[in-house]
Amino acid sequence: QVQVVESGGGLVQAGGSLRLSCVTSRSTASINVMGWYRQAPGKQRELVASISRGGDTNYQDSVKGRFTISRDNAKNTVYLQMNSLKPEETAVYYCKVVTYWGSDWGQGTQVTVSS
């Protein structure tokens, strides 16, 4: 069974930083895009950032300049460095792995930003 496992969430004060990691058991050759989404209570899940196999990145406007997505293809891992976090960014952060025939989601990791 395919696994997508996120880690690195936690409690941080406003202005602080966290680094999320996501590793997948999918084969390296099958992975296309890897991305991070988040879902706050009562809100829809939204894209935070994504990165293509070749390294092209895409960010939600609100996180540009503060968040950085990167990936290690050899380790089938994607990272999200989050700086200057805001209380309104409290959410469950999910990793999505897009392959050439479908996609997989992780179970999510909670990020809580206190004011």
PDB file of C-alpha atoms in Angstrom:
ATOM      1  CA  GLN A   1       0.000   0.000   0.000  1.00  0.00           C
ATOM      2  CA  VAL A   2       1.257   3.430  -0.933  1.00  0.00           C
ATOM      3  CA  GLN A   3       2.248   5.627   1.959  1.00  0.00           C
ATOM      4  CA  VAL A   4       2.475   9.388   2.174  1.00  0.00           C
ATOM      5  CA  VAL A   5       3.694  10.522   5.561  1.00  0.00           C
ATOM      6  CA  GLU A   6       3.970  14.093   6.759  1.00  0.00           C
ATOM      7  CA  SER A   7       5.954  15.291   9.738  1.00  0.00           C
ATOM      8  CA  GLY A   8       7.184  18.492  11.311  1.00  0.00           C
ATOM      9  CA  GLY A   9       3.977  20.108  12.457  1.00  0.00           C
ATOM     10  CA  GLY A  10       3.534  21.528  15.905  1.00  0.00           C
ATOM     11  CA  LEU A  11       2.849  24.604  17.985  1.00  0.00           C
ATOM     12  CA  VAL A  12       4.733  27.807  17.228  1.00  0.00           C
ATOM     13  CA  GLN A  13       4.338  31.428  18.179  1.00  0.00           C
ATOM     14  CA  ALA A  14       3.399  34.022  15.601  1.00  0.00           C
ATOM     15  CA  GLY A  15       6.469  35.014  13.646  1.00  0.00           C
ATOM     16  CA  GLY A  16       8.091  31.661  14.192  1.00  0.00           C
ATOM     17  CA  SER A  17       9.149  28.970  11.761  1.00  0.00           C
ATOM     18  CA  LEU A  18       8.438  25.336  11.059  1.00  0.00           C
ATOM     19  CA  ARG A  19       9.714  22.892   8.474  1.00  0.00           C
ATOM     20  CA  LEU A  20       7.359  20.236   7.197  1.00  0.00           C
ATOM     21  CA  SER A  21       8.517  17.058   5.521  1.00  0.00           C
ATOM     22  CA  CYS A  22       6.628  14.533   3.441  1.00  0.00           C
ATOM     23  CA  VAL A  23       7.947  11.219   2.207  1.00  0.00           C
ATOM     24  CA  THR A  24       6.192   8.840  -0.143  1.00  0.00           C
ATOM     25  CA  SER A  25       6.678   5.183  -0.893  1.00  0.00           C
ATOM     26  CA  ARG A  26       5.895   5.795  -4.570  1.00  0.00           C
ATOM     27  CA  SER A  27       8.731   5.060  -6.922  1.00  0.00           C
ATOM     28  CA  THR A  28      10.784   8.050  -7.962  1.00  0.00           C
ATOM     29  CA  ALA A  29      10.017   7.545 -11.639  1.00  0.00           C
ATOM     30  CA  SER A  30       6.257   7.730 -11.062  1.00  0.00           C
ATOM     31  CA  ILE A  31       6.163  11.036  -9.188  1.00  0.00           C
ATOM     32  CA  ASN A  32       5.286  14.195 -11.073  1.00  0.00           C
ATOM     33  CA  VAL A  33       4.178  17.067  -8.856  1.00  0.00           C
ATOM     34  CA  MET A  34       4.413  17.234  -5.071  1.00  0.00           C
ATOM     35  CA  GLY A  35       2.513  19.804  -3.102  1.00  0.00           C
ATOM     36  CA  TRP A  36       1.337  21.087   0.229  1.00  0.00           C
ATOM     37  CA  TYR A  37      -2.255  21.992   1.015  1.00  0.00           C
ATOM     38  CA  ARG A  38      -3.864  23.185   4.203  1.00  0.00           C
ATOM     39  CA  GLN A  39      -7.317  23.088   5.693  1.00  0.00           C
ATOM     40  CA  ALA A  40      -8.413  25.259   8.570  1.00  0.00           C
ATOM     41  CA  PRO A  41     -11.512  24.423  10.604  1.00  0.00           C
ATOM     42  CA  GLY A  42     -14.648  25.245   8.672  1.00  0.00           C
ATOM     43  CA  LYS A  43     -12.745  26.099   5.514  1.00  0.00           C
ATOM     44  CA  GLN A  44     -11.963  24.375   2.262  1.00  0.00           C
ATOM     45  CA  ARG A  45      -8.641  22.748   1.618  1.00  0.00           C
ATOM     46  CA  GLU A  46      -6.378  25.120  -0.280  1.00  0.00           C
ATOM     47  CA  LEU A  47      -3.121  24.857  -2.152  1.00  0.00           C
ATOM     48  CA  VAL A  48      -0.164  26.347  -0.328  1.00  0.00           C
ATOM     49  CA  ALA A  49       2.682  25.445  -2.656  1.00  0.00           C
ATOM     50  CA  SER A  50       3.661  22.870  -5.239  1.00  0.00           C
ATOM     51  CA  ILE A  51       6.806  21.805  -7.022  1.00  0.00           C
ATOM     52  CA  SER A  52       7.186  19.945 -10.270  1.00  0.00           C
ATOM     53  CA  ARG A  53       9.562  17.133 -10.995  1.00  0.00           C
ATOM     54  CA  GLY A  54      11.866  19.617 -12.657  1.00  0.00           C
ATOM     55  CA  GLY A  55      11.771  22.048  -9.746  1.00  0.00           C
ATOM     56  CA  ASP A  56       9.248  24.609 -10.972  1.00  0.00           C
ATOM     57  CA  THR A  57       7.403  26.050  -7.997  1.00  0.00           C
ATOM     58  CA  ASN A  58       3.999  27.583  -7.448  1.00  0.00           C
ATOM     59  CA  TYR A  59       2.865  29.433  -4.318  1.00  0.00           C
ATOM     60  CA  GLN A  60      -0.344  30.802  -2.950  1.00  0.00           C
ATOM     61  CA  ASP A  61       0.022  34.591  -3.002  1.00  0.00           C
ATOM     62  CA  SER A  62      -0.310  34.920   0.759  1.00  0.00           C
ATOM     63  CA  VAL A  63       2.782  32.799   1.448  1.00  0.00           C
ATOM     64  CA  LYS A  64       5.124  34.151  -1.214  1.00  0.00           C
ATOM     65  CA  GLY A  65       8.348  35.358   0.311  1.00  0.00           C
ATOM     66  CA  ARG A  66       7.756  33.476   3.560  1.00  0.00           C
ATOM     67  CA  PHE A  67       7.368  29.820   2.563  1.00  0.00           C
ATOM     68  CA  THR A  68       9.757  27.767   0.478  1.00  0.00           C
ATOM     69  CA  ILE A  69       8.967  24.411  -1.059  1.00  0.00           C
ATOM     70  CA  SER A  70      11.723  22.049  -2.107  1.00  0.00           C
ATOM     71  CA  ARG A  71      12.086  18.384  -2.928  1.00  0.00           C
ATOM     72  CA  ASP A  72      14.683  15.661  -2.909  1.00  0.00           C
ATOM     73  CA  ASN A  73      13.827  13.325  -5.762  1.00  0.00           C
ATOM     74  CA  ALA A  74      16.314  10.722  -4.611  1.00  0.00           C
ATOM     75  CA  LYS A  75      14.494  10.496  -1.277  1.00  0.00           C
ATOM     76  CA  ASN A  76      10.959  10.947  -2.666  1.00  0.00           C
ATOM     77  CA  THR A  77      10.579  13.747  -0.162  1.00  0.00           C
ATOM     78  CA  VAL A  78       9.126  17.232  -0.311  1.00  0.00           C
ATOM     79  CA  TYR A  79       9.711  19.951   2.247  1.00  0.00           C
ATOM     80  CA  LEU A  80       7.945  23.145   3.187  1.00  0.00           C
ATOM     81  CA  GLN A  81       9.926  25.736   5.093  1.00  0.00           C
ATOM     82  CA  MET A  82       7.508  28.150   6.720  1.00  0.00           C
ATOM     83  CA  ASN A  83       8.769  31.421   8.149  1.00  0.00           C
ATOM     84  CA  SER A  84       6.989  34.369   9.742  1.00  0.00           C
ATOM     85  CA  LEU A  85       3.961  32.246  10.509  1.00  0.00           C
ATOM     86  CA  LYS A  86       0.654  33.916  11.289  1.00  0.00           C
ATOM     87  CA  PRO A  87      -2.145  32.747  13.591  1.00  0.00           C
ATOM     88  CA  GLU A  88      -4.540  32.535  10.654  1.00  0.00           C
ATOM     89  CA  GLU A  89      -2.276  29.889   9.142  1.00  0.00           C
ATOM     90  CA  THR A  90      -3.279  27.438  11.817  1.00  0.00           C
ATOM     91  CA  ALA A  91      -4.494  24.396   9.935  1.00  0.00           C
ATOM     92  CA  VAL A  92      -3.890  20.795   9.104  1.00  0.00           C
ATOM     93  CA  TYR A  93      -1.259  20.671   6.396  1.00  0.00           C
ATOM     94  CA  TYR A  94      -1.534  17.890   3.855  1.00  0.00           C
ATOM     95  CA  CYS A  95       0.950  16.548   1.373  1.00  0.00           C
ATOM     96  CA  LYS A  96      -0.244  15.559  -2.090  1.00  0.00           C
ATOM     97  CA  VAL A  97       1.779  13.406  -4.426  1.00  0.00           C
ATOM     98  CA  VAL A  98       0.704  13.501  -8.043  1.00  0.00           C
ATOM     99  CA  THR A  99       1.824  10.634 -10.202  1.00  0.00           C
ATOM    100  CA  TYR A 100       1.357  10.148 -13.913  1.00  0.00           C
ATOM    101  CA  TRP A 101      -1.899   8.239 -13.327  1.00  0.00           C
ATOM    102  CA  GLY A 102      -3.363   9.571 -10.092  1.00  0.00           C
ATOM    103  CA  SER A 103      -2.605  11.142  -6.761  1.00  0.00           C
ATOM    104  CA  ASP A 104      -2.100  10.251  -3.120  1.00  0.00           C
ATOM    105  CA  TRP A 105      -2.733  12.230   0.034  1.00  0.00           C
ATOM    106  CA  GLY A 106      -1.112  12.041   3.409  1.00  0.00           C
ATOM    107  CA  GLN A 107      -3.013  12.057   6.679  1.00  0.00           C
ATOM    108  CA  GLY A 108      -1.955  15.589   7.500  1.00  0.00           C
ATOM    109  CA  THR A 109       0.067  17.287  10.181  1.00  0.00           C
ATOM    110  CA  GLN A 110      -1.316  19.936  12.521  1.00  0.00           C
ATOM    111  CA  VAL A 111       0.266  23.368  12.533  1.00  0.00           C
ATOM    112  CA  THR A 112      -0.876  25.703  15.273  1.00  0.00           C
ATOM    113  CA  VAL A 113       0.314  29.295  15.383  1.00  0.00           C
ATOM    114  CA  SER A 114      -0.364  31.109  18.631  1.00  0.00           C
ATOM    115  CA  SER A 115      -0.755  34.865  18.832  1.00  0.00           C
TER     116      SER A 115
END
